[in-house]
Coordinates of C-alpha atoms and ligand atoms in Angstrom, one line a residue:
M86 CA 5.5 -19.4 -1.5
N87 CA 7.4 -19.1 1.3
L88 CA 8.7 -15.5 0.8
T89 CA 11.7 -15.9 3.2
L90 CA 13.2 -18.6 1.3
T91 CA 13.3 -16.6 -2.3
P92 CA 16.9 -15.9 -3.5
E93 CA 15.6 -12.1 -3.5
W94 CA 15.0 -12.3 0.4
Q95 CA 18.1 -14.3 1.1
T96 CA 20.1 -11.5 -0.8
L97 CA 18.6 -8.8 1.3
L98 CA 19.5 -10.9 4.5
A99 CA 23.1 -10.8 3.3
H100 CA 22.7 -7.0 3.3
K101 CA 21.3 -6.9 6.7
A102 CA 24.6 -7.7 8.4
R103 CA 26.5 -5.2 6.5
L104 CA 23.8 -2.4 7.0
E105 CA 23.5 -3.1 10.6
Q106 CA 27.4 -2.3 11.0
Q107 CA 26.8 1.1 9.3
H108 CA 25.7 4.4 10.6
L109 CA 23.8 6.8 8.9
R110 CA 26.8 9.2 9.8
D111 CA 29.0 6.7 7.7
L112 CA 26.5 6.4 4.7
F113 CA 26.2 10.4 4.3
A114 CA 30.0 10.6 4.7
A115 CA 30.6 8.3 2.1
D116 CA 28.3 9.9 -0.6
T117 CA 27.9 13.4 -1.0
Q118 CA 25.2 12.8 -3.8
R119 CA 23.0 11.0 -1.1
F120 CA 20.0 13.4 -1.0
S121 CA 19.9 13.7 -4.7
R122 CA 20.3 9.7 -5.3
F123 CA 17.5 9.0 -2.7
S124 CA 14.8 11.6 -2.9
L125 CA 11.9 11.9 -5.2
E126 CA 9.9 15.0 -6.5
L127 CA 6.5 14.8 -7.9
D128 CA 4.5 18.1 -8.5
N129 CA 6.3 19.8 -5.8
L130 CA 5.7 16.8 -3.3
L131 CA 9.2 16.0 -2.1
V132 CA 10.0 12.8 -0.3
D133 CA 13.5 12.5 1.3
Y134 CA 14.4 9.0 2.1
S135 CA 18.1 9.7 2.2
K136 CA 18.1 9.1 6.1
Q137 CA 16.8 5.5 5.8
R138 CA 19.5 3.0 6.3
I139 CA 19.8 1.6 2.7
D140 CA 22.4 2.2 0.0
A141 CA 22.5 1.6 -3.5
A142 CA 22.9 -2.1 -3.3
V143 CA 20.0 -2.7 -0.8
L144 CA 17.8 -0.6 -3.0
D145 CA 18.6 -2.7 -6.2
D146 CA 17.7 -5.9 -4.2
L147 CA 14.7 -4.4 -2.7
L148 CA 13.6 -3.6 -6.1
A149 CA 14.5 -7.1 -7.3
L150 CA 12.0 -8.3 -4.7
A151 CA 9.2 -5.8 -5.7
R152 CA 9.9 -7.6 -9.4
S153 CA 9.5 -11.2 -8.1
T154 CA 6.5 -10.5 -5.9
D155 CA 5.1 -8.9 -9.2
V156 CA 4.3 -5.6 -7.9
A157 CA 3.9 -4.2 -11.1
G158 CA 1.3 -7.0 -12.2
W159 CA -0.8 -6.8 -9.1
R160 CA -0.9 -2.8 -9.6
D161 CA -2.1 -3.3 -13.0
R162 CA -4.9 -6.1 -12.1
M163 CA -6.1 -3.7 -9.3
F164 CA -6.1 -0.9 -11.9
A165 CA -8.1 -3.2 -14.5
G166 CA -10.7 -3.9 -12.0
E167 CA -10.0 -7.6 -11.3
K168 CA -11.4 -9.1 -8.2
I169 CA -8.2 -8.9 -6.1
N170 CA -9.9 -8.6 -2.9
V171 CA -10.2 -12.3 -3.0
S172 CA -12.0 -13.2 0.4
E173 CA -14.7 -11.0 -0.5
Q174 CA -14.7 -11.4 -4.2
R175 CA -14.7 -7.6 -4.9
A176 CA -12.7 -5.4 -7.3
V177 CA -10.7 -2.7 -5.8
L178 CA -11.4 0.6 -7.8
H179 CA -11.2 3.4 -5.6
T180 CA -9.0 5.0 -8.1
A181 CA -12.2 5.2 -10.3
L182 CA -13.3 7.8 -7.7
R183 CA -10.3 10.4 -8.7
H184 CA -10.7 9.3 -12.3
T185 CA -11.5 13.0 -14.0
A186 CA -11.2 12.3 -17.8
F187 CA -14.4 11.7 -19.7
T188 CA -13.2 8.1 -20.6
P189 CA -14.2 4.6 -19.4
F190 CA -12.7 3.1 -16.1
P191 CA -11.2 0.6 -15.6
N192 CA -12.5 -0.4 -19.2
A193 CA -15.3 0.3 -21.8
E194 CA -16.5 -3.1 -20.9
H195 CA -16.9 -2.4 -17.1
D196 CA -17.2 1.1 -17.1
V197 CA -17.9 2.4 -13.5
M198 CA -17.8 6.0 -14.4
P199 CA -21.3 6.6 -15.3
Q200 CA -22.4 5.8 -11.8
V201 CA -19.3 7.7 -10.5
R202 CA -20.1 10.7 -12.3
A203 CA -23.8 10.7 -11.5
V204 CA -22.8 10.8 -7.8
R205 CA -20.6 13.4 -8.1
K206 CA -23.2 15.5 -9.9
Q207 CA -25.8 14.8 -6.8
M208 CA -22.6 15.8 -4.6
R209 CA -22.1 19.3 -6.5
D210 CA -25.7 20.0 -6.4
I211 CA -26.1 19.2 -2.7
V212 CA -23.0 21.3 -2.1
E213 CA -23.9 24.2 -4.0
R214 CA -27.3 24.3 -2.4
V215 CA -26.1 23.9 1.1
R216 CA -23.1 26.5 0.8
S217 CA -25.3 29.1 -1.1
G218 CA -28.0 28.8 1.4
L219 CA -30.5 27.5 -0.8
W220 CA -30.9 24.2 1.2
R221 CA -33.2 25.2 3.9
G222 CA -34.1 23.6 7.2
F223 CA -37.7 22.6 8.5
K224 CA -38.0 26.3 9.6
G225 CA -36.6 27.8 6.3
D226 CA -33.3 28.4 8.0
A227 CA -29.9 28.0 6.0
I228 CA -27.6 25.4 7.2
Q229 CA -25.2 26.5 9.5
N230 CA -24.0 23.1 11.3
V231 CA -23.0 20.0 9.2
V232 CA -22.5 16.8 11.5
N233 CA -20.9 13.8 10.0
I234 CA -22.1 10.7 11.7
G235 CA -19.4 7.6 10.6
I236 CA -16.7 5.9 12.2
G237 CA -13.6 4.2 10.7
G238 CA -13.4 5.0 7.2
S239 CA -16.4 6.9 7.2
D240 CA -15.0 9.2 9.7
L241 CA -11.1 9.3 9.8
G242 CA -10.4 10.6 5.8
P243 CA -13.1 13.3 5.8
K244 CA -12.3 14.6 9.3
L245 CA -8.6 14.4 8.4
V246 CA -9.0 16.4 5.0
T247 CA -11.7 18.8 6.4
R248 CA -9.4 19.9 9.4
A249 CA -6.3 19.8 7.1
L250 CA -8.1 22.3 4.8
A251 CA -9.9 24.3 7.3
A252 CA -8.2 27.6 6.2
T253 CA -10.4 27.7 3.7
E254 CA -13.7 26.2 4.9
H255 CA -17.0 28.1 4.4
P256 CA -17.1 30.9 7.0
G257 CA -20.8 30.3 7.6
I258 CA -20.6 26.7 8.4
D259 CA -19.3 24.6 11.0
F260 CA -18.3 21.0 10.7
Y261 CA -18.4 18.1 13.2
Y262 CA -17.6 14.6 13.3
V263 CA -19.3 12.1 15.5
S264 CA -17.9 8.6 15.7
N265 CA -18.0 7.3 19.5
L266 CA -20.9 5.6 20.8
D267 CA -20.1 7.3 23.9
S268 CA -22.8 9.7 24.4
A269 CA -20.2 12.2 25.7
H270 CA -19.5 12.7 21.8
L271 CA -22.9 13.4 20.6
A272 CA -24.6 15.1 23.8
P273 CA -22.6 17.9 24.1
L274 CA -22.8 18.8 20.6
L275 CA -26.5 18.3 20.5
E276 CA -26.7 20.9 23.5
K277 CA -25.2 23.6 21.6
L278 CA -26.6 22.9 18.0
D279 CA -29.9 24.3 16.6
P280 CA -31.6 21.6 14.8
R281 CA -33.4 24.3 12.4
T282 CA -30.0 24.9 11.0
T283 CA -28.1 21.4 11.3
L284 CA -27.7 19.2 8.7
F285 CA -26.6 15.5 9.4
I286 CA -24.5 13.2 6.9
V287 CA -24.9 9.6 8.0
A288 CA -21.8 8.1 6.6
S289 CA -21.8 4.4 6.3
K290 CA -20.9 1.9 3.7
T291 CA -22.8 -1.0 5.4
F292 CA -25.6 1.1 7.1
T293 CA -25.3 -1.4 9.7
T294 CA -22.6 -0.3 11.9
Q295 CA -23.8 -0.2 15.3
E296 CA -22.0 3.1 16.5
T297 CA -23.3 4.9 13.4
S298 CA -26.7 3.7 13.5
I299 CA -27.2 4.5 17.2
N300 CA -25.7 7.9 16.7
A301 CA -28.0 8.6 13.8
H302 CA -31.1 7.5 15.4
T303 CA -30.4 9.7 18.6
A304 CA -29.7 12.8 16.1
R305 CA -33.0 11.8 14.4
T306 CA -34.9 11.7 17.8
W307 CA -33.4 15.1 18.7
L308 CA -34.3 16.5 15.4
M309 CA -38.2 15.1 15.8
A310 CA -38.3 16.6 19.3
A311 CA -38.0 20.0 17.5
A312 CA -39.6 19.3 14.2
M313 CA -42.4 17.2 15.3
E314 CA -42.9 16.1 11.5
E315 CA -41.6 13.2 9.6
W316 CA -40.7 15.2 6.4
A317 CA -38.1 17.3 8.5
V318 CA -35.8 14.3 8.1
A319 CA -35.5 15.1 4.5
K320 CA -34.4 18.5 5.1
H321 CA -31.9 17.5 7.8
F322 CA -30.5 14.0 6.8
I323 CA -28.5 12.7 4.0
A324 CA -27.2 9.4 3.8
V325 CA -24.1 7.8 2.1
T326 CA -24.1 4.3 1.8
S327 CA -23.7 1.3 -0.3
S328 CA -27.3 0.0 1.3
P329 CA -29.5 2.8 -0.2
D330 CA -32.7 0.3 1.2
K331 CA -31.4 0.6 4.7
A332 CA -31.1 4.2 4.5
H333 CA -34.5 4.4 3.1
E334 CA -36.0 2.4 6.1
F335 CA -34.4 5.1 8.3
G336 CA -36.4 7.5 6.4
I337 CA -34.0 9.4 4.3
P338 CA -35.7 10.2 0.8
D339 CA -33.9 8.9 -2.3
Q340 CA -32.7 12.3 -3.5
N341 CA -30.7 12.6 -0.4
I342 CA -29.1 9.1 -0.7
L343 CA -25.5 9.1 -2.2
Q344 CA -24.5 5.7 -3.4
I345 CA -21.0 4.3 -2.9
W346 CA -20.2 0.6 -4.1
D347 CA -18.6 -2.6 -2.9
W348 CA -15.6 -2.0 -4.7
V349 CA -14.7 0.9 -2.4
G350 CA -13.1 -0.1 0.6
G351 CA -14.4 1.9 3.7
R352 CA -10.9 3.1 4.5
Y353 CA -10.4 4.0 0.7
S354 CA -13.8 5.9 0.4
L355 CA -12.8 9.5 1.1
W356 CA -12.8 10.2 -2.5
S357 CA -16.2 9.0 -2.9
A358 CA -19.4 10.6 -1.5
V359 CA -18.2 9.7 2.0
G360 CA -16.0 12.9 1.1
L361 CA -19.3 15.0 1.0
S362 CA -18.5 17.0 4.5
V363 CA -15.1 17.8 2.9
A364 CA -16.9 19.1 -0.2
L365 CA -19.4 21.1 1.6
A366 CA -16.5 22.5 3.7
I367 CA -14.4 23.4 1.0
G368 CA -16.6 23.6 -2.3
M369 CA -16.8 21.0 -4.8
S370 CA -14.1 22.5 -7.2
R371 CA -11.5 22.4 -4.3
F372 CA -12.6 18.8 -3.6
E373 CA -12.1 18.1 -7.1
R374 CA -8.5 19.4 -6.6
L375 CA -8.2 16.8 -3.9
L376 CA -9.2 14.2 -6.3
E377 CA -6.9 15.4 -9.1
G378 CA -3.9 15.3 -6.8
A379 CA -4.7 11.6 -5.9
E380 CA -5.2 10.9 -9.7
T381 CA -1.8 12.5 -10.2
M382 CA -0.3 10.0 -7.7
D383 CA -2.2 7.1 -9.4
K384 CA -0.7 8.1 -12.9
H385 CA 2.8 8.2 -11.2
F386 CA 2.2 4.9 -9.5
C387 CA 1.2 3.3 -12.9
S388 CA 3.8 4.6 -14.9
A389 CA 7.1 5.5 -13.3
P390 CA 9.6 3.1 -13.4
L391 CA 9.8 1.1 -9.8
E392 CA 13.1 2.6 -9.0
K393 CA 11.6 6.3 -9.5
N394 CA 8.1 5.2 -8.2
M395 CA 7.3 6.8 -4.8
P396 CA 4.8 4.4 -3.4
V397 CA 6.8 1.5 -4.2
L398 CA 9.8 3.0 -2.5
L399 CA 8.2 4.0 0.4
A400 CA 6.7 0.5 0.5
L401 CA 10.3 -1.2 0.0
I402 CA 11.8 0.9 2.7
S403 CA 9.1 -0.3 5.3
V404 CA 9.5 -3.9 4.3
W405 CA 13.4 -3.3 4.9
N406 CA 13.0 -1.9 8.2
T407 CA 10.3 -4.2 9.4
N408 CA 11.4 -7.5 8.0
F409 CA 15.5 -6.8 7.9
L410 CA 16.2 -4.3 10.3
G411 CA 13.5 -5.5 12.7
A412 CA 11.6 -2.5 13.7
E413 CA 8.3 -3.2 15.2
T414 CA 6.5 0.1 15.1
S415 CA 6.7 3.1 12.8
A416 CA 5.9 6.6 13.8
V417 CA 4.2 9.4 11.7
L418 CA 5.0 13.0 12.8
P419 CA 3.0 15.4 11.1
Y420 CA 4.4 19.2 11.9
N421 CA 1.2 20.8 10.5
E422 CA -1.5 21.5 13.5
S423 CA -3.9 21.1 10.8
M424 CA -2.8 17.5 9.9
R425 CA -3.5 16.4 13.5
H426 CA -5.5 13.5 12.4
F427 CA -3.0 11.9 10.0
P428 CA -1.7 9.5 12.5
A429 CA -5.2 8.1 13.3
F430 CA -6.1 8.0 9.4
L431 CA -2.7 5.8 8.6
Q432 CA -3.4 3.6 11.6
Q433 CA -6.8 2.7 9.9
L434 CA -5.1 2.6 6.5
E435 CA -2.3 0.4 7.3
M436 CA -3.2 -1.4 10.2
E437 CA -6.7 -2.4 9.0
S438 CA -5.2 -3.2 5.6
N439 CA -2.1 -5.0 6.5
G440 CA -2.7 -6.2 10.2
K441 CA -2.5 -10.0 9.0
T442 CA -0.6 -13.3 9.4
V443 CA -2.1 -15.0 6.4
N444 CA -1.5 -14.9 2.7
R445 CA -4.4 -14.5 0.1
D446 CA -4.7 -18.3 -0.1
G447 CA -5.2 -18.4 3.8
E448 CA -1.7 -19.7 4.4
P449 CA 0.3 -18.4 7.2
L450 CA 2.9 -15.8 6.1
S451 CA 6.4 -16.6 6.2
C452 CA 7.4 -13.4 8.3
R453 CA 5.7 -10.5 10.1
A454 CA 3.6 -8.0 8.2
N455 CA 2.6 -4.4 9.2
P456 CA 4.5 -2.8 11.9
I457 CA 2.4 -0.7 14.5
V458 CA 1.8 2.6 13.3
W459 CA 1.3 5.3 15.8
G460 CA 2.1 9.1 16.1
E461 CA 1.3 12.4 16.9
I462 CA 1.9 16.3 15.8
G463 CA 5.7 16.3 15.7
V464 CA 6.3 19.2 17.7
N465 CA 4.3 18.0 20.5
G466 CA 5.9 14.7 20.5
Q467 CA 9.2 16.4 21.0
H468 CA 8.3 17.3 24.3
A469 CA 6.7 13.9 25.4
F470 CA 7.8 10.5 23.7
F471 CA 10.8 11.8 21.5
Q472 CA 13.1 10.9 24.7
L473 CA 12.3 7.4 23.7
L474 CA 13.2 8.0 20.1
H475 CA 16.5 9.5 20.9
Q476 CA 17.7 7.3 23.5
G477 CA 15.2 4.5 24.4
G478 CA 17.2 2.0 22.3
W479 CA 14.2 0.9 19.9
L480 CA 14.4 1.0 16.1
I481 CA 11.7 3.3 15.3
P482 CA 11.5 4.4 11.5
C483 CA 9.7 7.8 11.3
D484 CA 7.7 9.8 8.8
F485 CA 7.9 13.3 9.0
V486 CA 5.5 15.5 7.2
V487 CA 5.6 19.3 7.1
T488 CA 4.8 22.1 4.8
A489 CA 7.1 24.9 3.5
S490 CA 4.5 27.5 4.2
S491 CA 1.3 27.8 6.6
D492 CA -2.2 28.6 6.0
Y493 CA -2.2 30.8 9.1
P494 CA 0.8 32.7 8.5
L495 CA 1.9 34.5 11.9
P496 CA 5.3 36.3 11.6
G497 CA 8.0 34.2 13.3
H498 CA 6.3 30.6 13.4
Q499 CA 6.8 28.7 10.3
A500 CA 10.9 28.9 10.0
P501 CA 11.1 27.6 13.7
L502 CA 8.6 25.1 13.1
L503 CA 10.5 23.7 10.2
A504 CA 13.9 24.1 12.0
N505 CA 12.5 21.9 14.7
C506 CA 11.3 19.2 12.1
L507 CA 14.5 18.9 10.4
A508 CA 16.5 19.3 13.8
Q509 CA 14.9 16.1 14.8
S510 CA 15.0 14.0 11.6
G511 CA 19.0 14.9 11.8
A512 CA 19.3 14.2 15.7
L513 CA 17.6 11.1 15.2
A514 CA 19.8 10.2 12.1
F515 CA 23.2 11.3 13.5
G516 CA 23.0 11.4 17.1
K517 CA 25.8 12.5 19.3
T518 CA 29.1 10.7 19.5
E519 CA 30.9 10.2 22.8
Q520 CA 33.7 12.4 21.6
Q521 CA 31.1 15.0 20.5
A522 CA 29.6 15.0 24.2
R523 CA 33.0 15.0 25.7
T524 CA 34.2 18.2 23.6
E525 CA 30.7 20.0 24.6
L526 CA 31.1 19.1 28.4
S527 CA 34.5 20.2 28.6
A528 CA 34.0 23.4 26.5
A529 CA 31.2 24.1 29.1
G530 CA 34.2 23.9 31.9
L531 CA 33.4 20.5 33.3
D532 CA 35.9 18.6 35.1
E533 CA 37.0 15.1 34.0
A534 CA 35.2 13.4 36.7
S535 CA 32.0 15.6 36.1
I536 CA 32.3 14.6 32.4
A537 CA 32.9 11.1 33.1
K538 CA 29.7 10.8 35.1
L539 CA 27.6 12.7 32.6
L540 CA 28.8 11.4 29.5
P541 CA 26.5 8.3 29.2
H542 CA 23.4 10.5 29.5
K543 CA 24.9 12.8 26.9
V544 CA 25.5 10.6 24.1
F545 CA 22.8 9.9 21.3
A546 CA 23.1 6.8 19.3
G547 CA 21.3 8.1 16.3
N548 CA 20.9 5.8 13.4
Q549 CA 17.1 6.1 13.6
P550 CA 16.1 6.2 10.1
S551 CA 13.4 8.5 8.9
T552 CA 11.8 9.9 5.8
T553 CA 10.8 13.4 5.3
I554 CA 7.8 14.6 3.2
L555 CA 7.9 18.2 2.3
M556 CA 5.0 20.1 0.5
P557 CA 4.8 23.7 -0.4
S558 CA 1.6 24.3 1.5
L559 CA -1.5 21.9 2.5
D560 CA -3.7 22.7 -0.5
P561 CA -6.3 19.9 -1.6
F562 CA -3.9 18.8 -4.7
Q563 CA -1.0 18.3 -2.6
L564 CA -2.9 16.6 0.1
G565 CA -4.6 14.6 -2.6
M566 CA -1.2 13.0 -3.8
L567 CA -0.1 12.8 -0.1
L568 CA -2.9 10.4 0.9
A569 CA -2.8 8.4 -2.5
L570 CA 1.0 8.0 -1.9
Y571 CA 0.3 6.2 1.2
E572 CA -2.7 4.3 0.0
H573 CA -0.3 2.8 -3.0
K574 CA 2.2 2.4 -0.5
V575 CA 0.1 0.1 1.8
F576 CA -1.1 -1.8 -1.3
V577 CA 2.5 -2.3 -2.4
Q578 CA 3.4 -3.8 1.0
G579 CA 0.7 -6.2 1.0
V580 CA 1.4 -7.5 -2.3
I581 CA 5.1 -8.0 -1.1
W582 CA 3.8 -9.9 1.8
G583 CA 1.7 -11.8 -0.3
L584 CA -1.6 -10.6 1.3
N585 CA -5.3 -9.4 0.8
S586 CA -4.9 -5.5 1.8
F587 CA -8.5 -5.0 1.0
D588 CA -10.5 -7.2 3.8
Q589 CA -10.9 -6.8 7.6
W590 CA -12.2 -10.0 9.0
G591 CA -10.2 -9.3 12.2
V592 CA -12.6 -6.8 13.1
E593 CA -15.7 -9.0 13.2
L594 CA -15.3 -11.2 16.4
G595 CA -15.4 -8.0 18.5
K596 CA -18.6 -7.0 16.8
Q597 CA -20.3 -10.3 17.2
L598 CA -19.2 -10.5 20.9
A599 CA -20.7 -7.0 21.5
N600 CA -23.9 -8.1 20.5
R601 CA -24.0 -11.4 22.1
L602 CA -22.9 -9.4 25.5
L603 CA -25.7 -6.7 25.3
P604 CA -28.5 -8.7 26.7
A605 CA -26.3 -9.6 29.8
I606 CA -25.3 -5.9 30.2
N607 CA -28.7 -4.9 30.2
G608 CA -29.4 -7.3 33.0
D609 CA -30.8 -10.5 31.4
Q610 CA -29.2 -13.2 33.8
A611 CA -30.0 -15.9 31.2
Y612 CA -26.7 -15.4 29.8
D613 CA -24.5 -15.2 32.8
E614 CA -23.7 -19.0 32.6
N615 CA -22.0 -18.7 29.4
L616 CA -19.6 -15.8 30.5
D617 CA -16.0 -16.5 31.3
A618 CA -15.1 -15.1 34.9
S619 CA -13.4 -12.0 33.8
T620 CA -16.5 -10.7 31.6
A621 CA -18.9 -11.6 34.3
G622 CA -16.8 -9.8 36.8
L623 CA -16.8 -6.6 34.8
I624 CA -20.5 -6.9 33.6
A625 CA -21.6 -7.4 37.6
Y626 CA -19.8 -4.2 38.1
F627 CA -21.5 -2.3 35.3
R628 CA -24.9 -3.8 36.7
R629 CA -24.0 -1.8 40.1
H630 CA -22.8 1.0 38.8
G631 CA -24.1 1.7 35.2
N632 CA -26.7 3.2 33.1
S633 CA -27.7 2.0 29.7
Ligands
F6P176 O1 -15.4 -2.5 11.5 C1 -14.4 -1.7 10.5 C2 -15.1 -1.0 9.4 O2 -16.1 -1.9 8.7 C3 -14.2 -0.2 8.8 O3 -13.5 -1.1 7.7 C4 -14.9 0.9 8.1 O4 -14.5 1.9 7.8 C5 -15.9 1.1 9.5 O5 -16.3 0.0 10.0 C6 -17.2 1.6 8.9 O6 -18.1 1.0 8.2 P1 -19.3 1.6 7.8 O7 -18.8 2.4 6.8 O8 -19.8 0.4 7.0 O9 -20.2 2.0 8.7

């Protein structure tokens, strides 16, 4: 199906010209109910999309697009455990990981819950033993450092959540995340850690990822240098994987292997035992609150009518911005310092899921899919790249994320933080007209000639769309809702574009090439004649200056 030829798409194209003529200033002026019309609240999670360049007619037709692409049907197929990941013939059931009732899921015939509950129990047991000090290292010491070795989905989700909820982290245990192959990541950490008190979690769905494998082997060698005995591995290594055999080969005993399944995508695996480091940091009960928050969003996604459905609305707005208003990128701007890993998490979630140009059947898409996602802590961005958002002439939809209160309350910080966040979304939306700038300059006493010179620099075009997500505080429940909101938003976008959001074949080529290049980099000249001139030149440089 050519999406762009459908009547729903064509109707939206007709709105495009109209909306492009309208400024957010006009839209707000024309409708005093705009905030209540274009915002939603679920369990205190407030999503304000009134500063998006939409009106009721656009939204109606976006909803028609969601209906015509069968968003509700695909959602139901996902929750029913159908193999909607068609290129890998897999079901997509990360939602089972946050199913908390003692009922079957997705259904009695194919109930995955017994396995899920068994691993949750295994997690709880490990978490209780480590946090209480019952889990002992090879010399009988309690664990004081937990190092999660993983990359991509086996790193970004747990790292984001552990840091976001760090205010309630176990006071006697430090948490580290190692992903980079560059030894500058692991080496300085090993220098300061004590092997007697360090527990490694090797998180890898496949257990074949090169970066994780090399880091895990280095960590194991480091442990062995101190412990000298193989049995020490059982006291210092846990594996989270869907390939228990490979974890076994590494030397990790069965009781330390926590299973995940092929129906959990890497970037959707936070809710599984991949979240073990989170549970160790905040305790199993609070980890379960995270799951409950996500489950609340799942239920909302499944039951709310499309016009009141948060993930659906956020997805439709993104499609509108990308495919109709022409945005090529979108920015995510968390204002809480603890949410600093949110942009990186969303980059994987959105771009690994929907960074595609073919549909489920392998045919070319008729329109562009996911925009480029980028972002930074908002308040830092204000003093760096916001200039371009305000006056650079690019259309860059922004998501502002902020909490009403801080986990680290210092007098006089939170209100200015919020003021900055709201000031930025306001300035981006409404800008400053020539008339406003002129009035300000003349009030400041400038003469006509100076005003004329300065005026072009003082005008802000505005009309930059944004969504603001406000939560009372960063607690596990709210965070669970927020992350599930984005997961489902990405899913809905994928359905509308007609693609499979759950594979990632595009990352394979680089992995294959890296394996092929390794012998050449290590000096084996037999490979040289197959190298392109650029790669050959770069390898020659490495041979002159590098170490392996
Ligand atoms: O290479 C991409 C990827 O497969 C991601 O999808 C995944 O999250 C990451 O690598 C890590 O994979 P694994 O958990 O199997 O080590």
